[in-house]
PDB file of C-alpha atoms in Angstrom:
ATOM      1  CA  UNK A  23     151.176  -8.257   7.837  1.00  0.00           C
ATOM      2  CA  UNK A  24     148.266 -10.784   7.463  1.00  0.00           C
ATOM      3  CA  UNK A  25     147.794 -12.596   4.945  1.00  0.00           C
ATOM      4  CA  UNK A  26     144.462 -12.222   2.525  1.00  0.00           C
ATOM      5  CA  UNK A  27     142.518 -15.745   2.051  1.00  0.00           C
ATOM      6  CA  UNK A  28     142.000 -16.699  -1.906  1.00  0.00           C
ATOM      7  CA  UNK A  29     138.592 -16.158  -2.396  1.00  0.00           C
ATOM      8  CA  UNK A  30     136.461 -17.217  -5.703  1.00  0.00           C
ATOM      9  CA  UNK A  31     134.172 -14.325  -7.225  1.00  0.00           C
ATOM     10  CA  UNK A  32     132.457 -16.534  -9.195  1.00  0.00           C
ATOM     11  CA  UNK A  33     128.910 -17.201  -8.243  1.00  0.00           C
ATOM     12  CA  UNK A  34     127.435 -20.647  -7.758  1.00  0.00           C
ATOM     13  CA  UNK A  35     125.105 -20.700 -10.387  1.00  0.00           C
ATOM     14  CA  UNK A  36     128.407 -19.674 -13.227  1.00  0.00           C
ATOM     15  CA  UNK A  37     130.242 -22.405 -11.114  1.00  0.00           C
ATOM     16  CA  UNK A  38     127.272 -24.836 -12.019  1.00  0.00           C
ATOM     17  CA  UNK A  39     126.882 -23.350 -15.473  1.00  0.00           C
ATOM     18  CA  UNK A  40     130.947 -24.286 -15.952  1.00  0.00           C
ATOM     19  CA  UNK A  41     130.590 -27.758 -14.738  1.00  0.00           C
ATOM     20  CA  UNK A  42     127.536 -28.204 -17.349  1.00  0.00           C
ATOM     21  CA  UNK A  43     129.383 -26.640 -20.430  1.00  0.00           C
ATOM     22  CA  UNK A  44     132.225 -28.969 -18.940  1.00  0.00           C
ATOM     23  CA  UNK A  45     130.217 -32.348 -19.419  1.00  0.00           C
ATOM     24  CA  UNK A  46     128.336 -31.211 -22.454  1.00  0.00           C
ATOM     25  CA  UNK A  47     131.711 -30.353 -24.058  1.00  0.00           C
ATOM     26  CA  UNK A  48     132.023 -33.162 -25.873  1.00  0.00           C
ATOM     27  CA  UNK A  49     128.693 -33.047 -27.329  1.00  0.00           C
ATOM     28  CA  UNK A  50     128.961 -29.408 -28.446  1.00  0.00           C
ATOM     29  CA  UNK A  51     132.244 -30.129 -30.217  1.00  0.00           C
ATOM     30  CA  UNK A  52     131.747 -29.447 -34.272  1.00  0.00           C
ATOM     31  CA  UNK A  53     128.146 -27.350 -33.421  1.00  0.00           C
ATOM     32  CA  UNK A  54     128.039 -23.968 -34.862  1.00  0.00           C
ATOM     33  CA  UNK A  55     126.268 -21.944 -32.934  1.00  0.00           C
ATOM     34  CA  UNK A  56     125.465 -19.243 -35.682  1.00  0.00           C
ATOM     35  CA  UNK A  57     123.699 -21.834 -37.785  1.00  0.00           C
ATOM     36  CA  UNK A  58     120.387 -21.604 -35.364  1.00  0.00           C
ATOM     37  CA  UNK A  59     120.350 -18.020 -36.507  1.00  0.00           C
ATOM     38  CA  UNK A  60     120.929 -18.405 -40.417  1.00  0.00           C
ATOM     39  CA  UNK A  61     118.852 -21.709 -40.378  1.00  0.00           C
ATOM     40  CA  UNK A  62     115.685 -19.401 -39.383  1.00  0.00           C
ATOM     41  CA  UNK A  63     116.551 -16.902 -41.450  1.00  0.00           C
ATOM     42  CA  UNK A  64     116.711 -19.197 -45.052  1.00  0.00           C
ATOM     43  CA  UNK A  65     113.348 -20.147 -43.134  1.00  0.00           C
ATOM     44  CA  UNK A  66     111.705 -16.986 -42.774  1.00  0.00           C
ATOM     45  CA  UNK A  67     112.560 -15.723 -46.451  1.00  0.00           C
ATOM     46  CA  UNK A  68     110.773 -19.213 -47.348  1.00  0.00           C
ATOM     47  CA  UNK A  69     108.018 -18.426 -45.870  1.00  0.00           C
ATOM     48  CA  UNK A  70     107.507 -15.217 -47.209  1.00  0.00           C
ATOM     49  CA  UNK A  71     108.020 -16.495 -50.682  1.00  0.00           C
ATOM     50  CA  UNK A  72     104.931 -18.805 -49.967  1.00  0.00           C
ATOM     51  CA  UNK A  73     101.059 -18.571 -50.583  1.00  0.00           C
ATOM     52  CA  UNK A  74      98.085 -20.537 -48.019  1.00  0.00           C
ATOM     53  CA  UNK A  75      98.582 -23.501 -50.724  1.00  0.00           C
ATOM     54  CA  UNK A  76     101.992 -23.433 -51.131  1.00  0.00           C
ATOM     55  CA  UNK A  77     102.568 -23.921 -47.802  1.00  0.00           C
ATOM     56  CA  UNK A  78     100.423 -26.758 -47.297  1.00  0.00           C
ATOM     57  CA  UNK A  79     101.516 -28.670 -50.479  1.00  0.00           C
ATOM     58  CA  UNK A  80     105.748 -28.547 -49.669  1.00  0.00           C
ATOM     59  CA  UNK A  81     105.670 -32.314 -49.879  1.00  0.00           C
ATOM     60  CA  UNK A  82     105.144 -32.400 -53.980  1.00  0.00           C
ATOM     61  CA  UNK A  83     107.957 -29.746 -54.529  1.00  0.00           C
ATOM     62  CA  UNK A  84     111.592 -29.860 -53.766  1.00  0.00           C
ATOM     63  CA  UNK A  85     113.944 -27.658 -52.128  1.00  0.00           C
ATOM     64  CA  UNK A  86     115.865 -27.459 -48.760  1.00  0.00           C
ATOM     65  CA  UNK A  87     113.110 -26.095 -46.545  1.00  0.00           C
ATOM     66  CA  UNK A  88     110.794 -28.536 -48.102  1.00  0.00           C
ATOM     67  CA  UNK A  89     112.556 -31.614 -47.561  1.00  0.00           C
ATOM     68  CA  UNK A  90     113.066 -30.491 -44.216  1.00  0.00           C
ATOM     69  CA  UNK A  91     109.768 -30.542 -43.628  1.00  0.00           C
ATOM     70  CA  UNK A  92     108.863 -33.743 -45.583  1.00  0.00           C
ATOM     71  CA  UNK A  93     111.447 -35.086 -43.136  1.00  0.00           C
ATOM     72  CA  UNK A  94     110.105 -33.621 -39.706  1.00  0.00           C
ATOM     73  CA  UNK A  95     106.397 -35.383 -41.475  1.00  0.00           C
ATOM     74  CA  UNK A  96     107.879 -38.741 -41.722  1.00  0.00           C
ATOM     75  CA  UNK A  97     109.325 -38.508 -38.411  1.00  0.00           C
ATOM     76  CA  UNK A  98     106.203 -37.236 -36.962  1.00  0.00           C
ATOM     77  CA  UNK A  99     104.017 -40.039 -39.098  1.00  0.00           C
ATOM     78  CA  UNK A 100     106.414 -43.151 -37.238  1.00  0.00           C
ATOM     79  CA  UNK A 101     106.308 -41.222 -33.635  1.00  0.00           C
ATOM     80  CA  UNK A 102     110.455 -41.893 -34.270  1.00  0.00           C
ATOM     81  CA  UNK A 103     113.008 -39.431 -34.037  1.00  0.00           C
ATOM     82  CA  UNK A 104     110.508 -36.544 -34.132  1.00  0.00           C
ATOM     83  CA  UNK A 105     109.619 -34.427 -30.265  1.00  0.00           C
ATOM     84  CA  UNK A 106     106.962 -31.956 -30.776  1.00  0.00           C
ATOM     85  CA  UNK A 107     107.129 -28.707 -28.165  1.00  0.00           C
ATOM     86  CA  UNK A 108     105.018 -25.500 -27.863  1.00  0.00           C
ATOM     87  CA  UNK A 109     108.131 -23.753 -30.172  1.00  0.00           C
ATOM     88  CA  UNK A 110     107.224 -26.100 -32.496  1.00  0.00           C
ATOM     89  CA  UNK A 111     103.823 -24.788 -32.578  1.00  0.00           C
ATOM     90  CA  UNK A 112     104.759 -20.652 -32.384  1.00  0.00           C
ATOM     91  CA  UNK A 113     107.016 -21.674 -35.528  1.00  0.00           C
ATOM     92  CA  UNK A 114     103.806 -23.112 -37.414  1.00  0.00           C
ATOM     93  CA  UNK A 115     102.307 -19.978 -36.422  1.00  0.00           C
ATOM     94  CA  UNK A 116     104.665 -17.816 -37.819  1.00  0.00           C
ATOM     95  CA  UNK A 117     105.039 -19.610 -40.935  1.00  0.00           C
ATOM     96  CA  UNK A 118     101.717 -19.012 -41.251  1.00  0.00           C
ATOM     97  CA  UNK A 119     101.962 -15.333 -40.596  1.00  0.00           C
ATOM     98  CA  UNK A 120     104.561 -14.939 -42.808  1.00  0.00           C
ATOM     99  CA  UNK A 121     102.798 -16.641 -45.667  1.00  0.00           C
ATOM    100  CA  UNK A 122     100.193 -14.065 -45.112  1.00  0.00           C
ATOM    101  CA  UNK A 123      97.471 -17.091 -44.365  1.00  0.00           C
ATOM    102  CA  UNK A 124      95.070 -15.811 -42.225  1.00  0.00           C
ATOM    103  CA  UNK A 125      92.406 -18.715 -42.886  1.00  0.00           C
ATOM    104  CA  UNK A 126      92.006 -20.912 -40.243  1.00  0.00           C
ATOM    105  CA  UNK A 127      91.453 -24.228 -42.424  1.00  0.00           C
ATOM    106  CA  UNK A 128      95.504 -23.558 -43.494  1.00  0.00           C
ATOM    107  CA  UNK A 129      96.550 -24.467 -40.411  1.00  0.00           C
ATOM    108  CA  UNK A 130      94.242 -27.810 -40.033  1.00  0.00           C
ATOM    109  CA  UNK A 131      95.920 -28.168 -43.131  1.00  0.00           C
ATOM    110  CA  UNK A 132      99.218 -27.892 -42.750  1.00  0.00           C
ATOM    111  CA  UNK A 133      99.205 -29.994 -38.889  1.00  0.00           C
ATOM    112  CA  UNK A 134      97.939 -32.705 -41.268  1.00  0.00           C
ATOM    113  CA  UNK A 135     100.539 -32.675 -43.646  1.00  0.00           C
ATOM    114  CA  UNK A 136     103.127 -32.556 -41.104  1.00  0.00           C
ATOM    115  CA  UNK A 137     101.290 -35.281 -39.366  1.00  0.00           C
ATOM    116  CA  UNK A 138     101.218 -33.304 -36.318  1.00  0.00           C
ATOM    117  CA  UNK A 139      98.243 -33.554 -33.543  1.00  0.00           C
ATOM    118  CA  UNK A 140      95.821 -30.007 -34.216  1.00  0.00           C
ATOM    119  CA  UNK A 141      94.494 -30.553 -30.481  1.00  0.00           C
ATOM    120  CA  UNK A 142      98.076 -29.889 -29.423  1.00  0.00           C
ATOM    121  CA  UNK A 143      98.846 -27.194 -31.843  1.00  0.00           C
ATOM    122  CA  UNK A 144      95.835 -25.479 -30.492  1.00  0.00           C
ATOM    123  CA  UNK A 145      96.308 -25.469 -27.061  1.00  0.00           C
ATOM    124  CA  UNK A 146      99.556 -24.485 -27.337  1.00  0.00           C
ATOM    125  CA  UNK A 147      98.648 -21.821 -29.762  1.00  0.00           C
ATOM    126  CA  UNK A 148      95.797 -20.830 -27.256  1.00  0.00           C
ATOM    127  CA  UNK A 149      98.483 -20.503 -24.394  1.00  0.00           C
ATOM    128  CA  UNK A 150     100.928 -18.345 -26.561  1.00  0.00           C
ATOM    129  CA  UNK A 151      98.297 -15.929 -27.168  1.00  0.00           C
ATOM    130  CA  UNK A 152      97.441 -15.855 -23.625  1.00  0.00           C
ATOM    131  CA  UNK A 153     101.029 -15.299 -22.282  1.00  0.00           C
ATOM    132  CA  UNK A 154     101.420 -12.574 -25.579  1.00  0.00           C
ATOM    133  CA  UNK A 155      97.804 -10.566 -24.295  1.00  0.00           C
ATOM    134  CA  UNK A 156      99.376 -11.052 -20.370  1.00  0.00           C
ATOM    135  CA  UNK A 157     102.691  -9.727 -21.432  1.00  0.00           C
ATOM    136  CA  UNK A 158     100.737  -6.288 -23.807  1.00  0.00           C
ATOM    137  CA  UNK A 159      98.806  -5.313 -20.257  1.00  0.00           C
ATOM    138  CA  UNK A 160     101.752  -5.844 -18.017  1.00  0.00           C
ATOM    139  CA  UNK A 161     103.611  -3.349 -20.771  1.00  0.00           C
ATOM    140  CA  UNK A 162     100.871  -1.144 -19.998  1.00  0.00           C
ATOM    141  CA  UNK A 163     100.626  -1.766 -16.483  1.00  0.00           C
ATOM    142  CA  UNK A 164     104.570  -0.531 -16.640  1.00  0.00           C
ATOM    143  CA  UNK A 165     103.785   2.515 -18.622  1.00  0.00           C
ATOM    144  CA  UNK A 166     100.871   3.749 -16.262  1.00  0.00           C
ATOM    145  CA  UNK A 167     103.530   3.123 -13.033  1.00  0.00           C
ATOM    146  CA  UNK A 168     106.401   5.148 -15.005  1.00  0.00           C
ATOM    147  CA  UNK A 169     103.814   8.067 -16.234  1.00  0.00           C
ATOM    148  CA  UNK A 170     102.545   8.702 -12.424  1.00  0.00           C
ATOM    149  CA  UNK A 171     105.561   8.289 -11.127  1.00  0.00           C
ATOM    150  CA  UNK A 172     107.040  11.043 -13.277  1.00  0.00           C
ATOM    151  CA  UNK A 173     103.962  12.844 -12.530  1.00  0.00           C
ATOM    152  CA  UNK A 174     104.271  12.687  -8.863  1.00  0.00           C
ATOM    153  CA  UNK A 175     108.269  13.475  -9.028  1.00  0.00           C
ATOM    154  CA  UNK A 176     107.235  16.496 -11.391  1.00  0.00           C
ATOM    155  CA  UNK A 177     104.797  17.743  -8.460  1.00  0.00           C
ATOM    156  CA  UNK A 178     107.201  16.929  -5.847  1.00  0.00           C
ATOM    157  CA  UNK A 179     109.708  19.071  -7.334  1.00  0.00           C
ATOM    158  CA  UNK A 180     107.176  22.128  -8.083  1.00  0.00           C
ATOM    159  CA  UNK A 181     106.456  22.111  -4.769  1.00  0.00           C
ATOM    160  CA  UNK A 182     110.097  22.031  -3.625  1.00  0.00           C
ATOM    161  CA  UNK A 183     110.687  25.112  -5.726  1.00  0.00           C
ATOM    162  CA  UNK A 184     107.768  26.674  -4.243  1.00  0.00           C
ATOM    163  CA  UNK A 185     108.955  26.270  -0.737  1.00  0.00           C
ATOM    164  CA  UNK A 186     112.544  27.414  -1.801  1.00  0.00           C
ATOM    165  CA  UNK A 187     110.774  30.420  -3.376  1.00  0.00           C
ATOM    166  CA  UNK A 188     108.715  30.801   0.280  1.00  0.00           C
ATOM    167  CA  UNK A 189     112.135  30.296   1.558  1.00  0.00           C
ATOM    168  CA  UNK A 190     114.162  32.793  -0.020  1.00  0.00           C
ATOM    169  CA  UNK A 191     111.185  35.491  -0.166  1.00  0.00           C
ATOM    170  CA  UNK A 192     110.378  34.661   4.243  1.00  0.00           C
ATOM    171  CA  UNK A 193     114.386  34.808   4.260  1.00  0.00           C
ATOM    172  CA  UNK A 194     114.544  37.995   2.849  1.00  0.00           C
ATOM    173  CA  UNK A 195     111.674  39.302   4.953  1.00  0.00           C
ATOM    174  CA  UNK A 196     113.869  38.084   8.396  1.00  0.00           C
ATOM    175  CA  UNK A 197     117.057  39.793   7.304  1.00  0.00           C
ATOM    176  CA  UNK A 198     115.461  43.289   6.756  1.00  0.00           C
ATOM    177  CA  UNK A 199     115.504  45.419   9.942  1.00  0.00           C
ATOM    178  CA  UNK A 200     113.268  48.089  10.610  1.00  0.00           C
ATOM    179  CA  UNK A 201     114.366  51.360  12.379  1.00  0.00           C
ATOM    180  CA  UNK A 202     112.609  53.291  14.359  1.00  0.00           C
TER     181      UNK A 202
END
């Protein structure tokens, strides 16, 4: 009887992802990964609780969220520990949206209190929106595609039953026998 080679299952790239979580063991060691999740939650009921003004003046009232944010200012303000990204941007937006703060002066506002660059906030802003209007017409690109191909699946099988029903009735025709 031959003998069956050990083989590995796993794929490269979970091979690759292993080695990663391997080396960046050490780093993860004491992070808990559900505080992401509450941390944006205490966030989001924050930001709900807040007005346009309210929002923009965090830096003469205390609490958690808003020394957080008087922190991420002074960081931004001495270009230390501080790294701006587009997320950073999307959050601003939301808080904004959640404050119900539709003007657009809140948000000049608010980049300046946080000592962050508008221009950037902006374009990145201008880019979200882009990728959110590209991502509504490719959900109704989907939709069209599924609706005509249900339509043309619904035809296909009408007409199937209507050449079953030609079947049987031609069938029927063939089997009768006519005397003479």
């Amino acid at each position: 009887m031959a003998s069956v080679p050990s083989v590995s299952f796993a794929s490269p790239c979970r091979q690759a992802a292993e080695r990663r979580l391997t080396f960046a063991g050490p780093a993860l060691r004491g992070f808990r990964f559900e505080a992401p999740k509450s941390d944006a939650k205490k966030l989001e009921e924050w930001a709900r609780a807040q007005t346009a003004n309210s929002l923009i003046e965090f830096s003469t009232r205390e609490g958690e969220v808003e020394t957080i944010l008087k922190d991420i200012s002074e960081r931004a303000l001495s270009k230390g520990n501080f790294s701006y990204s587009r997320f950073f941007a999307i959050g601003l937006f939301r808080l904004l949206e959640l404050a119900n703060a539709t003007e657009p002066t809140v948000l000049e506002k608010l980049c300046a209190a946080l000592n962050i660059n508008k221009r950037s906030v902006d374009r990145d802003l201008d880019v979200y929106r882009n990728l959110l209007s590209k991502l509504v017409q490719a959900k109704e690109l989907l939709k069209e595609y599924v609706d005509r191909e249900k339509k043309k699946r619904e035809e296909r099988s009408g007409s199937q039953k209507a050449n079953e029903a030609i079947t049987k009735c031609t069938g029927d025709f063939r089997s009768v026998t006519f005397k003479l």
